[in-house]
Short mmCIF file of C-alpha atoms in Angstrom, two decimals:
data_model
loop_
_atom_site.label_atom_id
_atom_site.label_comp_id
_atom_site.label_asym_id
_atom_site.label_seq_id
_atom_site.Cartn_x
_atom_site.Cartn_y
_atom_site.Cartn_z
CA MET A 208 57.34 -11.89 109.61
CA ILE A 209 60.77 -9.45 108.86
CA SER A 210 61.44 -10.76 104.85
CA ALA A 211 65.60 -10.71 105.44
CA PRO A 212 67.09 -13.74 106.75
CA SER A 213 69.21 -13.65 109.79
CA ALA A 214 72.11 -15.54 111.05
CA VAL A 215 72.04 -14.72 114.52
CA ASN A 216 71.61 -17.50 116.39
CA ALA A 217 69.18 -16.24 119.56
CA ALA A 218 69.58 -19.19 121.47
CA SER A 219 73.80 -19.14 121.78
CA LEU A 220 73.32 -15.59 122.78
CA VAL A 221 73.01 -14.08 126.49
CA ALA A 222 71.56 -10.52 125.24
CA ILE A 223 70.81 -8.72 122.49
CA ASP A 224 71.39 -4.87 122.21
CA VAL A 225 68.92 -3.20 120.38
CA HIS A 226 70.81 0.49 120.14
CA VAL A 227 74.18 0.71 118.76
CA HIS A 228 75.39 3.50 116.73
CA ALA A 229 78.17 3.00 113.71
CA HIS A 230 80.69 6.10 114.76
CA HIS A 231 82.65 7.57 112.49
CA GLU A 232 86.49 7.21 113.69
CA GLU A 233 86.30 11.24 113.67
CA THR A 234 83.21 12.25 115.49
CA GLY A 235 85.36 12.33 119.00
CA ASN A 236 87.20 15.45 116.64
CA THR A 237 83.92 17.62 116.39
CA GLU A 238 82.10 19.71 119.00
CA ALA A 239 79.18 17.83 119.25
CA GLY A 240 80.81 14.69 119.54
CA SER A 241 83.31 15.72 122.04
CA ALA A 242 80.56 17.18 124.19
CA ALA A 243 78.55 14.23 123.79
CA ALA A 244 81.53 12.05 125.00
CA SER A 245 81.93 13.88 127.75
CA TYR A 246 77.76 14.01 129.00
CA PHE A 247 78.05 10.31 128.95
CA LYS A 248 81.39 9.59 130.33
CA SER A 249 82.36 7.28 127.83
CA THR A 250 85.16 4.92 127.14
CA GLU A 251 87.76 3.65 124.37
CA VAL A 252 85.55 1.25 122.32
CA PRO A 253 85.92 -0.23 118.73
CA LEU A 254 84.56 1.56 116.63
CA ASP A 255 85.36 -0.24 112.97
CA LEU A 256 82.27 -2.67 112.17
CA ASP A 257 84.14 -5.63 112.54
CA GLY A 258 85.59 -4.84 116.07
CA ILE A 259 82.19 -4.04 116.93
CA ALA A 260 81.04 -7.12 115.76
CA GLY A 261 83.99 -8.61 117.77
CA TYR A 262 83.07 -6.92 120.85
CA TYR A 263 80.02 -8.54 121.36
CA ARG A 264 80.41 -11.68 119.77
CA GLU A 265 83.32 -12.36 122.99
CA ARG A 266 80.19 -10.72 125.21
CA LYS A 267 78.10 -13.89 123.32
CA MET A 268 75.61 -11.09 122.58
CA ALA A 269 74.51 -9.64 119.19
CA CYS A 270 73.30 -6.15 118.39
CA VAL A 271 71.43 -4.03 115.99
CA ILE A 272 73.54 -1.72 114.66
CA PHE A 273 72.33 1.77 112.51
CA THR A 274 73.96 5.10 111.40
CA VAL A 275 72.12 8.31 111.73
CA ASP A 276 71.33 9.97 108.32
CA GLU A 277 71.71 13.37 109.49
CA THR A 278 73.98 16.59 109.00
CA LEU A 279 72.55 18.78 111.86
CA SER A 280 74.94 17.74 114.26
CA GLY A 281 78.35 18.29 111.55
CA GLN A 282 79.65 15.06 112.53
CA PRO A 283 80.84 12.87 109.67
CA GLN A 284 78.57 10.16 108.57
CA VAL A 285 79.09 6.28 108.39
CA ASP A 286 76.68 5.10 105.40
CA ASN A 287 74.30 2.58 105.11
CA ALA A 288 75.91 0.72 102.61
CA THR A 289 79.12 0.50 105.07
CA VAL A 290 76.56 -0.49 107.81
CA PHE A 291 75.41 -3.27 105.59
CA ALA A 292 78.62 -4.42 104.59
CA GLY A 293 79.93 -5.06 108.41
CA ALA A 294 76.94 -6.46 108.85
CA GLN A 295 77.18 -9.20 105.86
CA ARG A 296 81.07 -9.88 107.29
CA ASN A 297 79.34 -10.41 110.65
CA PRO A 298 75.85 -11.67 110.14
CA ASP A 299 76.24 -13.83 113.79
CA ALA A 300 76.57 -10.50 115.60
CA LEU A 301 75.32 -7.46 113.58
CA ILE A 302 72.26 -6.66 112.70
CA PRO A 303 71.48 -3.66 110.26
CA PHE A 304 68.89 -1.03 110.76
CA ALA A 305 69.11 1.90 107.97
CA SER A 306 69.10 5.61 108.68
CA ILE A 307 66.99 7.62 105.98
CA ASP A 308 66.17 11.33 106.55
CA PRO A 309 62.49 11.10 106.01
CA ASN A 310 61.98 14.76 104.99
CA ARG A 311 63.87 13.96 101.23
CA PRO A 312 61.56 13.58 98.62
CA THR A 313 62.84 10.12 97.78
CA ALA A 314 62.63 8.54 101.22
CA ALA A 315 60.04 6.43 100.32
CA GLU A 316 61.58 4.61 97.44
CA GLU A 317 64.91 4.88 98.97
CA ALA A 318 63.45 3.26 101.94
CA GLN A 319 62.35 0.59 99.26
CA ARG A 320 65.04 -0.11 97.60
CA LEU A 321 66.70 -0.81 100.45
CA ILE A 322 64.31 -3.73 101.37
CA ASP A 323 64.22 -4.47 98.26
CA GLY A 324 68.01 -5.39 98.54
CA GLY A 325 67.51 -8.10 101.65
CA VAL A 326 69.71 -7.22 103.96
CA VAL A 327 68.01 -4.48 105.97
CA ARG A 328 65.99 -5.41 109.43
CA GLY A 329 64.69 -1.89 110.22
CA PHE A 330 65.02 1.48 110.31
CA LYS A 331 66.27 4.60 112.37
CA LEU A 332 64.88 7.83 112.64
CA HIS A 333 65.99 10.82 114.83
CA PRO A 334 63.65 13.43 115.21
CA PRO A 335 65.61 16.06 116.72
CA LEU A 336 68.79 15.82 114.42
CA GLN A 337 66.92 15.09 111.53
CA ARG A 338 64.46 17.75 112.10
CA PHE A 339 61.23 16.40 111.57
CA VAL A 340 57.76 15.83 113.38
CA PRO A 341 56.78 12.09 113.36
CA ASN A 342 53.17 12.43 112.49
CA ASP A 343 53.77 14.61 109.91
CA PRO A 344 51.50 13.70 106.69
CA ALA A 345 54.57 13.97 104.36
CA ILE A 346 56.07 11.20 105.85
CA TYR A 347 53.62 9.30 105.52
CA PRO A 348 54.46 7.04 102.38
CA PHE A 349 57.71 6.47 103.89
CA TYR A 350 56.32 4.71 106.75
CA GLU A 351 53.92 2.78 104.67
CA VAL A 352 56.76 1.15 102.41
CA ILE A 353 58.33 -0.01 105.73
CA GLU A 354 55.05 -1.32 107.20
CA ALA A 355 54.37 -3.17 103.67
CA ALA A 356 57.68 -5.47 105.27
CA ARG A 357 56.88 -5.10 108.80
CA LEU A 358 60.17 -3.94 109.67
CA PRO A 359 60.58 -1.72 112.79
CA VAL A 360 61.06 1.33 112.93
CA LEU A 361 63.54 2.94 116.02
CA PHE A 362 62.67 6.52 117.31
CA HIS A 363 64.96 8.83 119.56
CA THR A 364 62.53 9.92 121.76
CA GLY A 365 63.30 12.45 125.25
CA HIS A 366 66.54 14.29 125.83
CA SER A 367 69.44 14.21 123.06
CA GLY A 368 72.78 14.06 124.40
CA ILE A 369 73.86 14.96 121.50
CA GLY A 370 74.23 19.10 121.55
CA THR A 371 74.08 19.00 125.11
CA GLY A 372 76.44 21.39 126.89
CA VAL A 373 77.06 23.23 123.02
CA ARG A 374 75.99 26.88 122.16
CA GLY A 375 72.21 26.88 121.42
CA GLY A 376 72.21 23.10 121.60
CA GLY A 377 73.84 22.72 118.71
CA GLY A 378 70.61 23.33 116.79
CA VAL A 379 68.78 20.34 118.30
CA ARG A 380 65.65 20.95 119.23
CA LEU A 381 64.52 19.02 122.64
CA LYS A 382 60.24 19.25 121.33
CA LEU A 383 60.86 16.94 118.61
CA GLY A 384 61.62 14.23 121.38
CA ASN A 385 58.66 14.15 122.27
CA PRO A 386 57.25 10.73 122.18
CA MET A 387 53.22 12.01 121.71
CA PRO A 388 53.38 12.17 117.88
CA ILE A 389 54.56 8.98 117.67
CA ASP A 390 51.02 7.65 119.19
CA ASP A 391 49.61 8.95 115.98
CA VAL A 392 51.79 7.34 113.80
CA ALA A 393 51.20 4.18 115.98
CA VAL A 394 47.43 4.36 115.12
CA ASP A 395 47.55 5.25 111.40
CA PHE A 396 50.16 2.30 110.92
CA PRO A 397 48.94 -0.61 113.26
CA ASP A 398 51.02 -3.34 111.23
CA LEU A 399 54.19 -1.00 112.00
CA PRO A 400 56.77 -2.14 114.45
CA ILE A 401 57.51 1.00 116.42
CA ILE A 402 60.34 1.38 119.04
CA LEU A 403 60.83 4.37 121.46
CA ALA A 404 64.83 4.61 122.16
CA HIS A 405 65.36 5.55 125.58
CA PRO A 406 63.92 6.64 129.05
CA SER A 407 61.96 9.40 127.39
CA PHE A 408 62.58 12.52 129.82
CA PRO A 409 61.16 14.34 130.68
CA TRP A 410 58.43 12.68 128.76
CA GLN A 411 58.69 9.16 130.37
CA ASP A 412 55.08 8.74 131.49
CA GLU A 413 53.78 9.59 128.07
CA ALA A 414 55.85 7.33 126.54
CA ILE A 415 55.02 4.78 129.16
CA SER A 416 51.01 4.84 128.25
CA ILE A 417 52.04 4.78 124.65
CA CYS A 418 53.50 1.53 125.04
CA MET A 419 50.73 0.42 127.15
CA HIS A 420 48.10 1.45 124.76
CA LYS A 421 49.35 0.29 121.16
CA PRO A 422 50.33 -2.93 120.89
CA ASN A 423 52.56 -2.15 118.10
CA VAL A 424 54.67 -0.04 120.19
CA TYR A 425 57.70 -1.14 122.22
CA ILE A 426 60.60 1.02 124.53
CA ASP A 427 64.16 0.72 124.30
CA LEU A 428 66.32 1.29 128.10
CA SER A 429 69.43 2.79 125.71
CA GLY A 430 70.78 5.94 126.73
CA TRP A 431 70.96 5.95 130.08
CA SER A 432 73.12 4.19 133.26
CA PRO A 433 70.00 2.65 134.62
CA LYS A 434 71.00 3.65 138.15
CA TYR A 435 69.27 6.37 136.67
CA PHE A 436 65.76 4.98 135.51
CA PRO A 437 62.84 6.26 136.78
CA ALA A 438 61.04 4.29 139.33
CA ASN A 439 57.66 4.36 137.04
CA LEU A 440 59.91 2.87 134.46
CA ILE A 441 61.45 0.52 136.20
CA GLN A 442 57.56 -0.95 137.68
CA TYR A 443 56.10 -0.83 134.38
CA ALA A 444 58.98 -2.75 133.19
CA ASN A 445 58.81 -5.20 135.61
CA THR A 446 54.80 -5.68 135.05
CA LEU A 447 52.17 -4.01 132.28
CA LEU A 448 55.40 -3.60 130.20
CA ARG A 449 57.58 -6.85 130.43
CA ASP A 450 57.01 -8.63 126.63
CA LYS A 451 57.55 -4.91 126.00
CA VAL A 452 60.82 -3.71 127.35
CA LEU A 453 63.90 -3.87 125.50
CA PHE A 454 67.73 -3.59 126.48
CA GLY A 455 69.75 -0.95 124.30
CA SER A 456 73.27 0.52 125.66
CA ASP A 457 73.87 3.37 122.94
CA TYR A 458 77.37 2.04 122.08
CA PRO A 459 80.26 3.40 121.95
CA LEU A 460 78.77 6.52 124.33
CA ILE A 461 77.25 3.84 126.98
CA THR A 462 78.67 -0.07 126.54
CA PRO A 463 76.73 -2.74 127.40
CA ASP A 464 79.30 -3.44 129.94
CA ARG A 465 78.72 -0.80 132.74
CA TRP A 466 75.38 -0.40 131.42
CA LEU A 467 74.42 -4.40 132.15
CA ALA A 468 76.56 -3.67 135.57
CA ASP A 469 74.18 -1.17 136.67
CA PHE A 470 70.93 -3.21 135.78
CA GLU A 471 72.16 -6.19 137.70
CA LYS A 472 71.68 -3.64 140.81
CA LEU A 473 67.63 -2.55 139.74
CA PRO A 474 64.96 -4.88 141.22
CA ILE A 475 64.17 -6.87 137.98
CA LYS A 476 61.84 -9.85 138.10
CA ASP A 477 64.27 -12.87 137.10
CA ASP A 478 62.14 -13.86 134.37
CA VAL A 479 61.60 -10.29 133.43
CA ARG A 480 64.86 -9.80 133.16
CA GLU A 481 65.49 -12.90 130.71
CA ARG A 482 62.92 -11.17 128.66
CA ILE A 483 64.30 -7.43 128.60
CA LEU A 484 68.01 -8.95 127.85
CA LYS A 485 66.51 -11.10 124.93
CA THR A 486 63.64 -12.33 124.83
CA ASN A 487 61.58 -9.60 123.64
CA ALA A 488 64.27 -8.79 121.12
CA VAL A 489 64.20 -11.80 119.66
CA ARG A 490 60.40 -12.11 119.51
CA LEU A 491 60.44 -8.75 118.22
CA LEU A 492 63.60 -8.94 115.07
CA GLY A 493 61.77 -12.05 114.53
CA LEU A 494 65.17 -14.04 115.30
#
């Protein structure tokens, strides 16, 4: 069970979005931010945490919200403390994850300090932006702390919208989005809940295999409009992975309104649709 308490009333919600970014208001003014907005065809939505909470509250949803602790993209960052404060002001709508660059020598200690604070409900990692390989043994003390707390870790996998169209890809190395090294993490930390974020193009089969094989691994469907989901992902989400697939949008780059409108058109079974939109997240997050 997750130790941090939650004020989210899951019974009153229609969906839980497990993938929402806390973006700095100046992000769109950077080269990477502008290119990403163009790539995702983004629309104007609230960026302040209270505005995000209101946006989801109006839709009878809650969301997992986080920053990404990185310097590669050149985008200004929202810090963990700001995310936590916003979630504490809006505990019915915002579920706070922390982000710590796992390359830091103090990463494990920082994670323990945040966990001891009793607010954080999970961690967000982005191997391509944070420039690490998930199965690097040097990072294992960081995972040990999080596993001991039974908190989930959400890993970016697959293609990166950040850096797309930028000279040299903005320094983002796509190979770091391959989910296969995360299989080692799932083996070595079997009590660590792991979420593979996004349809993992071009490694979708690998992600499905890991999720199917490892009980502690889940997949979120963020970062892509559902109309672009590969057929094998839809097939497995409807069947063998029906209890392990999660709704995620990638707000603010993709809104839940856009995502859900496209998801409605997919051939997903009614009982599976409810699991993806809410039930699986309720169980995973201990709501």
